[in-house]
Amino acid sequence: MTVGDWSTLLSGIIYGSECSSMESTQDNGNLANVRHIILVMSGKGGVGKSTLSTQIALALRHAGKRVGILDVDLCGPSIPRMLNAVGKEVHQCDSGWVPVYVDQEKTISLMSIGFLLDGQDDAVVWRGPKKNAMINQFINDVAWGELDFLIVDTPPGTSDEHISTVQALRPFKPMGAVMVTTPQAVAVGDVRRELTFCKKTGLAVIGIVENMSGFVCPYCSECSNIFSKGGGEELAKYAGVPFLGCVPIDPLLSKSAEEGKDFIQEFPNSAAYPALTSIAKLILEKAALTI
């Protein structure tokens, strides 16, 4: 399948004036009015990149920002489910694809290959060139309009998809990458390789988040370190980059992701809430310095 073959998957596309207000007047196309681009990365799968991408976007939205999420995890597009957007249709206008809006106020927009597949169980069985072409099309052909932040959720690893994403975004001067790890030494080692990738590609590192950092009992509030603890903070010290915080294992956060609910809005008293809002605050402070 080539990129052009996506027309067969987009038979429901609606041409209209939906993005007439999105027309770019600058030379850098559909990302012209995106102020800050942040990549969420980790050399390892299963550390919670998609969950962190979603929650950072929600926290920034509740801080009054307009946020887009670009899901370039082509083989595991989970963000549509986390934002209760499964089954939504992608439309098209003169500027390209219109992202899916996940709230009535249109403050969070999302693009994912999950919207282009016939069914949720369809697999993307592609070699590198086809994946790279799809990533380039996502970056160049989605009419994001005016955004304060574009969060890019990446797959695990440091190979083709990451190189394509960083190269395609380089002209737009991304703010940098948020690295996600879990406390174990195995995960920290993989993230260390991702830091090397960023150094080699010239991508700044905003900071490191240690996810699944202890389990806070919902009944007694005692924190149990199911895994080891402190690996993310030690890695940040080793690499000389900011440590953004620890996010504990929180059943309410898992429930929200499964059901596509707004965790930040619904569970302000949960164990993970202060950690996630603190991470968003640090990102906002960093963004204010890069304007």
Coordinates of C-alpha atoms in Angstrom, one line a residue:
M1 CA 0.0 0.0 0.0
T2 CA 1.3 3.5 -0.9
V3 CA 0.3 6.7 0.7
G4 CA -2.0 7.4 -2.2
D5 CA -3.9 4.3 -1.4
W6 CA -5.2 5.9 1.7
S7 CA -8.0 7.3 -0.5
T8 CA -9.7 3.9 -0.4
L9 CA -9.7 4.2 3.4
L10 CA -11.0 7.7 3.4
S11 CA -14.2 7.1 1.5
G12 CA -16.1 9.0 4.2
I13 CA -14.1 12.2 3.8
I14 CA -16.2 15.3 3.7
Y15 CA -15.0 18.3 1.6
G16 CA -16.2 21.6 2.9
S17 CA -15.4 24.7 4.8
E18 CA -14.5 23.0 8.1
C19 CA -11.0 24.3 8.0
S20 CA -11.4 27.5 6.1
S21 CA -10.3 29.3 9.2
M22 CA -7.2 27.1 9.3
E23 CA -5.6 28.3 6.1
S24 CA -2.0 29.1 6.7
T25 CA -0.6 32.4 5.6
Q26 CA 3.0 31.5 6.4
D27 CA 5.6 29.5 4.5
N28 CA 5.8 26.6 6.8
G29 CA 2.4 25.2 6.0
N30 CA 0.1 23.4 8.4
L31 CA 2.4 23.8 11.4
A32 CA 2.8 27.6 10.8
N33 CA 0.6 28.5 13.8
V34 CA 1.8 25.8 16.2
R35 CA 3.8 27.5 18.9
H36 CA 5.5 24.6 20.6
I37 CA 6.1 21.0 19.5
I38 CA 6.9 18.4 22.1
L39 CA 7.9 14.7 21.4
V40 CA 7.1 12.1 24.1
M41 CA 9.8 9.4 23.8
S42 CA 11.3 6.3 25.4
G43 CA 13.5 3.6 24.1
K44 CA 11.2 1.0 25.7
G45 CA 7.6 0.0 25.1
G46 CA 5.1 -0.3 27.9
V47 CA 6.4 2.6 30.0
G48 CA 3.2 4.7 29.5
K49 CA 4.2 7.2 26.7
S50 CA 0.6 7.3 25.3
T51 CA -0.8 7.7 28.8
L52 CA 1.6 10.5 29.6
S53 CA 1.0 12.2 26.2
T54 CA -2.7 12.1 26.8
Q55 CA -2.5 13.4 30.4
I56 CA 0.0 16.2 29.6
A57 CA -2.4 17.3 26.8
L58 CA -5.4 17.3 29.2
A59 CA -3.4 19.2 31.9
L60 CA -2.3 21.8 29.3
R61 CA -5.9 22.1 28.1
H62 CA -7.1 22.8 31.6
A63 CA -4.4 25.4 31.9
G64 CA -6.1 27.3 29.1
K65 CA -4.0 26.1 26.2
R66 CA -5.1 24.7 22.8
V67 CA -3.4 21.4 22.3
G68 CA -3.0 18.9 19.4
I69 CA -1.8 15.3 19.7
L70 CA -0.1 13.6 16.8
D71 CA 0.0 9.8 17.3
V72 CA 2.8 8.4 15.2
D73 CA 2.8 5.0 17.0
L74 CA 1.5 3.5 13.7
C75 CA 1.4 -0.1 15.0
G76 CA -0.1 0.7 18.4
P77 CA -2.5 3.7 18.1
S78 CA -4.0 3.8 21.5
I79 CA -4.7 7.5 22.1
P80 CA -8.0 7.5 20.3
R81 CA -9.3 5.1 22.9
M82 CA -7.8 7.1 25.7
L83 CA -9.6 10.2 24.5
N84 CA -12.9 8.4 23.7
A85 CA -12.5 9.2 20.0
V86 CA -12.7 5.7 18.6
G87 CA -14.8 5.5 15.4
K88 CA -14.5 9.3 14.7
E89 CA -14.1 10.2 11.0
V90 CA -11.3 12.2 9.4
H91 CA -12.4 14.9 7.1
Q92 CA -10.5 16.9 4.5
C93 CA -10.2 20.4 3.3
D94 CA -8.0 22.4 0.9
S95 CA -5.2 22.4 3.4
G96 CA -5.3 18.6 4.0
W97 CA -6.7 16.4 6.7
V98 CA -8.7 18.0 9.5
P99 CA -7.8 16.5 12.9
V100 CA -10.4 14.9 15.0
Y101 CA -11.7 17.2 17.8
V102 CA -12.2 15.4 21.1
D103 CA -14.1 18.1 22.9
Q104 CA -16.9 20.4 21.9
E105 CA -14.8 23.5 22.5
K106 CA -12.2 22.2 20.0
T107 CA -9.4 22.8 22.4
I108 CA -7.9 19.3 21.9
S109 CA -7.4 17.9 18.4
L110 CA -6.0 14.5 17.5
M111 CA -4.6 12.7 14.4
S112 CA -3.9 9.0 14.5
I113 CA -3.7 6.1 12.0
G114 CA -6.4 4.6 14.2
F115 CA -8.9 6.8 12.4
L116 CA -7.8 5.6 9.0
L117 CA -8.2 1.8 9.6
D118 CA -11.4 -0.1 8.7
G119 CA -11.5 -1.8 12.1
Q120 CA -9.9 -1.6 15.6
D121 CA -8.2 -5.0 15.1
D122 CA -6.6 -4.1 11.7
A123 CA -2.8 -4.4 11.8
V124 CA -0.4 -2.1 10.0
V125 CA 1.9 -4.6 8.4
W126 CA 4.4 -2.2 6.7
R127 CA 8.1 -2.0 6.1
G128 CA 10.0 1.2 7.0
P129 CA 9.5 3.2 3.8
K130 CA 5.7 3.1 4.0
K131 CA 5.8 4.0 7.7
N132 CA 8.1 6.9 7.0
A133 CA 5.9 8.2 4.2
M134 CA 2.8 8.1 6.5
I135 CA 4.7 10.0 9.2
N136 CA 5.7 12.7 6.7
Q137 CA 2.1 13.0 5.5
F138 CA 0.8 13.3 9.1
I139 CA 3.3 16.1 9.8
N140 CA 2.8 18.0 6.6
D141 CA -0.8 17.4 5.6
V142 CA -2.8 17.8 8.8
A143 CA -4.5 21.2 9.1
W144 CA -3.9 21.8 12.8
G145 CA -4.8 25.5 12.8
E146 CA -3.7 27.6 15.8
L147 CA -2.2 25.5 18.7
D148 CA -0.2 26.4 21.7
F149 CA 1.2 22.9 21.9
L150 CA 1.5 19.9 19.6
I151 CA 2.3 16.7 21.6
V152 CA 3.8 13.9 19.4
D153 CA 3.4 10.4 20.8
T154 CA 6.2 8.2 19.4
P155 CA 6.6 4.4 19.3
P156 CA 9.4 2.6 21.2
G157 CA 12.9 2.6 19.7
T158 CA 15.4 4.8 18.0
S159 CA 15.1 3.7 14.4
D160 CA 13.2 4.6 11.2
E161 CA 10.1 6.2 12.6
H162 CA 12.0 8.3 15.1
I163 CA 14.5 9.5 12.5
S164 CA 11.6 10.4 10.1
T165 CA 9.7 12.2 12.8
V166 CA 12.7 14.3 14.0
Q167 CA 13.8 15.1 10.4
A168 CA 10.3 16.1 9.3
L169 CA 9.8 18.3 12.4
R170 CA 13.3 19.9 12.4
P171 CA 12.3 22.9 10.1
F172 CA 9.6 23.7 12.7
K173 CA 12.1 23.9 15.6
P174 CA 10.5 21.5 18.1
M175 CA 10.7 22.5 21.8
G176 CA 12.2 19.2 22.6
A177 CA 11.5 15.7 24.0
V178 CA 10.0 14.5 27.2
M179 CA 11.5 11.1 28.1
V180 CA 9.4 8.5 29.9
T181 CA 10.9 5.7 32.0
T182 CA 9.8 3.3 34.7
P183 CA 12.1 2.9 37.8
Q184 CA 13.7 -0.5 36.8
A185 CA 17.3 -0.5 35.5
V186 CA 16.2 -2.3 32.3
A187 CA 13.9 0.6 31.4
V188 CA 16.4 3.2 32.4
G189 CA 19.0 1.6 30.2
D190 CA 16.7 1.9 27.2
V191 CA 15.9 5.5 27.9
R192 CA 19.7 6.2 28.2
R193 CA 19.9 5.0 24.5
E194 CA 17.1 7.4 23.6
L195 CA 19.0 10.2 25.2
T196 CA 21.9 9.3 22.9
F197 CA 19.5 9.4 20.0
C198 CA 18.5 12.9 20.9
K199 CA 22.1 14.0 21.2
K200 CA 22.9 12.6 17.8
T201 CA 19.9 14.2 16.1
G202 CA 20.2 17.5 17.8
L203 CA 16.8 17.2 19.7
A204 CA 16.7 19.0 23.0
V205 CA 15.5 17.1 26.1
I206 CA 12.9 18.9 28.1
G207 CA 13.2 16.4 31.0
I208 CA 12.6 12.9 32.3
V209 CA 9.5 11.5 33.9
E210 CA 9.5 8.4 36.0
N211 CA 6.2 6.7 35.5
M212 CA 4.7 3.8 37.6
S213 CA 6.8 5.1 40.4
G214 CA 5.3 3.3 43.4
F215 CA 1.7 2.3 44.1
V216 CA -0.4 4.5 46.4
C217 CA -3.0 2.5 48.2
P218 CA -6.5 4.1 47.6
Y219 CA -7.5 3.1 51.1
C220 CA -4.6 4.1 53.4
S221 CA -2.6 6.3 51.0
E222 CA 0.6 4.4 51.8
C223 CA 3.0 4.2 48.8
S224 CA 4.6 0.8 48.1
N225 CA 7.5 0.6 45.7
I226 CA 6.5 -2.3 43.6
F227 CA 9.4 -1.7 41.3
S228 CA 12.7 -0.1 42.4
K229 CA 12.6 3.7 42.8
G230 CA 14.6 6.6 41.7
G231 CA 16.0 5.4 38.4
G232 CA 14.5 8.3 36.5
E233 CA 15.9 10.9 38.8
E234 CA 19.4 9.3 38.8
L235 CA 19.3 9.1 35.0
A236 CA 18.4 12.8 34.8
K237 CA 21.4 13.7 37.1
Y238 CA 23.6 11.5 35.0
A239 CA 22.5 13.1 31.7
G240 CA 22.4 16.6 33.1
V241 CA 18.7 17.2 32.1
P242 CA 15.8 18.2 34.3
F243 CA 13.8 15.7 36.3
L244 CA 10.1 16.5 35.8
G245 CA 8.7 14.2 38.4
C246 CA 7.4 10.8 39.5
V247 CA 3.9 9.6 38.5
P248 CA 2.6 6.7 40.8
I249 CA 0.6 3.8 39.7
D250 CA -3.0 5.0 40.1
P251 CA -6.0 2.7 39.4
L252 CA -8.1 5.8 38.7
L253 CA -5.7 6.8 36.0
S254 CA -5.8 3.3 34.4
K255 CA -9.6 3.4 34.6
S256 CA -9.8 6.8 32.9
A257 CA -7.5 5.7 30.1
E258 CA -9.6 2.5 29.5
E259 CA -12.9 4.5 29.5
G260 CA -11.7 7.6 27.6
K261 CA -12.5 9.9 30.5
D262 CA -10.8 13.2 31.5
F263 CA -8.7 12.1 34.4
I264 CA -7.5 15.6 35.2
Q265 CA -11.0 16.9 35.5
E266 CA -12.7 14.0 37.2
F267 CA -10.1 12.9 39.8
P268 CA -8.4 16.0 41.3
N269 CA -7.9 14.2 44.6
S270 CA -6.2 11.2 43.2
A271 CA -2.6 10.2 43.8
A272 CA -1.4 10.9 40.3
Y273 CA -3.1 14.3 39.8
P274 CA -0.5 16.5 41.5
A275 CA 2.4 14.8 39.7
L276 CA 0.8 15.3 36.3
T277 CA -0.2 18.9 36.8
S278 CA 3.3 19.6 38.1
I279 CA 4.8 18.2 34.9
A280 CA 2.5 20.3 32.9
K281 CA 3.4 23.4 34.9
L282 CA 7.1 22.7 34.3
I283 CA 6.5 22.4 30.6
L284 CA 4.6 25.7 30.6
E285 CA 7.5 27.4 32.4
K286 CA 10.0 26.0 29.9
A287 CA 7.8 27.0 27.0
A288 CA 7.6 30.6 28.3
L289 CA 11.4 30.8 28.2
T290 CA 11.5 29.6 24.5
I291 CA 9.2 32.2 23.1

